[in-house]
Tab-separated table of C-alpha atoms and ligand atoms in Angstrom:
chain	number	residue	atom	x	y	z
A	340	MET	CA	31.678	103.714	126.363
A	341	SER	CA	31.399	105.058	122.803
A	342	GLU	CA	34.439	105.478	120.593
A	343	ILE	CA	34.101	109.251	120.553
A	344	ASN	CA	34.144	109.445	124.314
A	345	GLN	CA	37.204	107.280	124.485
A	346	ARG	CA	38.992	109.563	122.027
A	347	GLU	CA	38.007	112.639	124.024
A	348	LEU	CA	39.180	111.001	127.213
A	349	GLU	CA	42.516	110.226	125.627
A	350	ARG	CA	42.884	113.805	124.437
A	351	ILE	CA	42.147	115.111	127.911
A	352	HIS	CA	44.599	112.642	129.379
A	353	TRP	CA	47.406	113.735	127.062
A	354	LEU	CA	46.585	117.414	127.384
A	355	ASN	CA	46.649	117.118	131.173
A	356	MET	CA	50.063	115.532	131.012
A	357	ALA	CA	51.340	118.229	128.666
A	358	LEU	CA	50.098	120.941	131.027
A	359	SER	CA	51.780	119.209	133.940
A	360	LEU	CA	55.267	119.063	132.444
A	361	PRO	CA	57.847	121.304	134.101
A	362	GLU	CA	57.786	124.695	132.409
A	363	GLU	CA	61.545	124.808	131.956
A	364	GLY	CA	61.597	121.271	130.529
A	365	VAL	CA	62.695	118.061	132.219
A	366	ALA	CA	66.375	118.716	131.529
A	367	GLY	CA	66.161	122.009	133.409
A	368	TYR	CA	63.922	120.799	136.199
A	369	PHE	CA	65.905	117.593	136.760
A	370	PRO	CA	69.461	118.695	136.058
A	371	ASP	CA	71.209	115.514	137.202
A	372	GLU	CA	70.737	111.816	137.855
A	373	ARG	CA	70.514	112.441	141.603
A	374	SER	CA	67.528	114.762	141.237
A	375	ARG	CA	65.776	112.158	139.094
A	376	ILE	CA	66.447	109.391	141.619
A	377	GLU	CA	65.072	111.602	144.388
A	378	ARG	CA	61.964	112.364	142.408
A	379	LEU	CA	61.283	108.721	141.527
A	380	SER	CA	61.887	107.746	145.138
A	381	GLU	CA	59.374	110.346	146.310
A	382	VAL	CA	56.771	109.086	143.846
A	383	ARG	CA	57.382	105.438	144.604
A	384	TRP	CA	57.723	105.677	148.370
A	385	PRO	CA	55.942	108.783	149.662
A	386	GLN	CA	56.666	107.611	153.229
A	387	GLY	CA	60.331	106.856	152.468
A	388	PRO	CA	62.074	103.905	150.769
A	389	THR	CA	60.833	100.447	151.702
A	390	CYS	CA	62.641	97.134	151.242
A	391	GLY	CA	60.924	94.977	148.627
A	392	ARG	CA	62.147	91.813	150.309
A	393	CYS	CA	61.326	92.267	154.014
A	394	ARG	CA	59.245	95.469	153.934
A	395	GLY	CA	61.805	97.066	156.227
A	396	THR	CA	61.832	100.850	156.325
A	397	SER	CA	65.250	101.392	157.827
A	398	ILE	CA	67.151	102.045	154.622
A	399	THR	CA	70.554	103.502	153.866
A	400	TRP	CA	71.795	105.062	150.659
A	401	ILE	CA	74.988	103.782	149.040
A	402	GLU	CA	76.250	106.814	147.200
A	403	THR	CA	78.977	105.074	145.211
A	404	ARG	CA	76.550	102.550	143.709
A	405	SER	CA	73.395	104.664	143.636
A	406	LEU	CA	71.619	101.906	145.533
A	407	PHE	CA	69.513	101.660	148.649
A	408	GLN	CA	70.347	99.027	151.246
A	409	CYS	CA	67.998	97.557	153.823
A	410	ARG	CA	69.455	97.638	157.323
A	411	SER	CA	67.455	94.562	158.354
A	412	CYS	CA	68.104	92.077	155.529
A	413	ARG	CA	70.964	93.821	153.657
A	414	HIS	CA	68.990	93.664	150.398
A	415	GLN	CA	70.238	96.207	147.879
A	416	PHE	CA	67.870	97.823	145.432
A	417	SER	CA	67.584	100.774	143.128
A	418	VAL	CA	64.720	103.204	142.766
A	419	THR	CA	63.653	101.327	139.632
A	420	SER	CA	63.938	97.769	141.018
A	421	ASP	CA	60.722	95.839	140.388
A	422	THR	CA	59.195	98.638	138.317
A	423	SER	CA	58.717	98.909	134.556
A	424	LEU	CA	62.289	100.250	134.436
A	425	HIS	CA	63.703	97.223	136.252
A	426	ARG	CA	67.325	96.462	135.330
A	427	THR	CA	67.420	99.306	132.870
A	428	ARG	CA	70.903	100.246	131.806
A	429	LEU	CA	69.799	103.564	130.420
A	430	PRO	CA	70.347	106.731	132.400
A	431	LEU	CA	67.152	107.978	134.021
A	432	GLY	CA	67.569	111.214	132.094
A	433	MET	CA	66.843	109.350	128.900
A	434	TRP	CA	63.579	107.978	130.272
A	435	PHE	CA	62.532	111.406	131.517
A	436	GLN	CA	63.384	112.924	128.139
A	437	ALA	CA	61.407	110.203	126.351
A	438	VAL	CA	58.344	110.890	128.502
A	439	GLU	CA	58.519	114.601	127.754
A	440	SER	CA	59.088	114.068	124.029
A	441	LEU	CA	56.225	111.595	123.660
A	442	ILE	CA	53.832	113.918	125.494
A	443	ARG	CA	54.907	117.044	123.596
A	444	TYR	CA	54.693	115.275	120.256
A	445	ARG	CA	51.221	113.948	120.824
A	446	GLU	CA	49.997	117.287	122.157
A	447	GLY	CA	51.047	118.772	118.807
A	448	PHE	CA	48.601	116.469	117.059
A	449	PHE	CA	45.691	117.212	119.382
A	450	GLY	CA	46.304	114.016	121.248
A	451	ASP	CA	45.699	111.713	118.301
A	452	PHE	CA	49.126	110.420	117.278
A	453	HIS	CA	52.066	108.922	119.113
A	454	MET	CA	55.567	109.985	118.253
A	455	PRO	CA	57.067	107.442	115.823
A	456	ALA	CA	59.957	105.395	117.194
A	457	GLN	CA	62.263	106.777	114.504
A	458	ALA	CA	61.625	110.363	115.625
A	459	LEU	CA	62.210	109.364	119.234
A	460	ALA	CA	65.452	107.642	118.235
A	461	GLU	CA	66.670	110.885	116.678
A	462	THR	CA	65.645	112.958	119.707
A	463	LEU	CA	67.338	110.643	122.181
A	464	GLY	CA	70.313	109.829	120.002
A	465	VAL	CA	69.788	106.072	120.240
A	466	GLN	CA	69.243	103.251	117.773
A	467	TYR	CA	65.784	102.632	116.371
A	468	VAL	CA	65.432	99.308	118.181
A	469	ALA	CA	66.285	100.914	121.523
A	470	ALA	CA	63.869	103.779	120.866
A	471	ARG	CA	61.114	101.340	120.039
A	472	ARG	CA	61.626	99.540	123.330
A	473	ILE	CA	61.795	102.789	125.326
A	474	ARG	CA	58.654	104.020	123.618
A	475	LYS	CA	56.795	100.830	124.457
A	476	VAL	CA	57.765	100.943	128.131
A	477	VAL	CA	56.993	104.652	128.480
A	478	LEU	CA	53.628	104.450	126.726
A	479	ALA	CA	52.585	101.485	128.858
A	480	ASP	CA	53.317	103.617	131.900
A	481	ILE	CA	51.948	107.025	130.961
A	482	ASP	CA	48.914	106.107	128.877
A	483	ILE	CA	45.441	105.780	130.357
A	484	GLY	CA	45.358	102.792	132.655
A	485	GLY	CA	49.152	102.704	132.993
A	486	GLN	CA	50.938	102.441	136.301
A	487	GLY	CA	51.909	106.110	136.076
A	488	PHE	CA	55.282	105.789	137.800
A	489	LEU	CA	57.096	107.824	135.151
A	490	ARG	CA	54.059	109.993	134.514
A	491	SER	CA	53.832	111.043	138.144
A	492	ALA	CA	57.576	111.636	138.298
A	493	VAL	CA	57.794	113.823	135.216
A	494	CYS	CA	54.414	115.563	135.340
A	495	VAL	CA	55.442	117.642	138.327
A	496	ARG	CA	52.773	120.299	137.976
A	497	ALA	CA	49.970	117.900	138.839
A	498	PRO	CA	49.620	118.105	142.611
A	499	ASP	CA	46.354	116.238	142.353
A	500	ASP	CA	46.831	114.200	139.190
A	501	PRO	CA	43.479	114.510	137.408
A	502	THR	CA	44.243	111.567	135.138
A	503	ARG	CA	44.518	109.092	137.992
A	504	GLY	CA	41.719	106.595	138.099
A	505	TYR	CA	40.696	106.837	134.449
A	506	ARG	CA	39.685	103.457	133.147
A	507	ILE	CA	38.287	102.594	129.769
F	1624	LIG	ZN1	64.943	94.142	153.850
């Protein structure tokens, strides 16, 4: 594939994501941590939560710990266990905000430039090093060829995600 086509494809990819963001913004659309957990759960397990250890589907929710528990093997797991956000200590709201910011920023430059880590640090109110790590994880997920876990969660206006399946 020629370089020009790749660039066009990337622009389309980023434009599609921008058009799929919630109109009222992620903070308005996902007002609390619970709504973000529910959304990620829906994206990850369309048929309902599944135990990563025994594949059991009889799962309970432990409200006080924000964890799922498998009724068969007692394994406890979060909605981000074994994903790119595994063991994250950051609130999900920060990840959602980072996704939105990175998409909006790049859209402003016709899909050609990523938001610098320093700008993301200022937006999120975190240290530069943390922002750099968040940026890396988010970009790996939402860019072409990425797993799309966060992308699918945040880009809510894409009932039939047109970016899925792109490979360069
Ligand atoms: Zn289990």
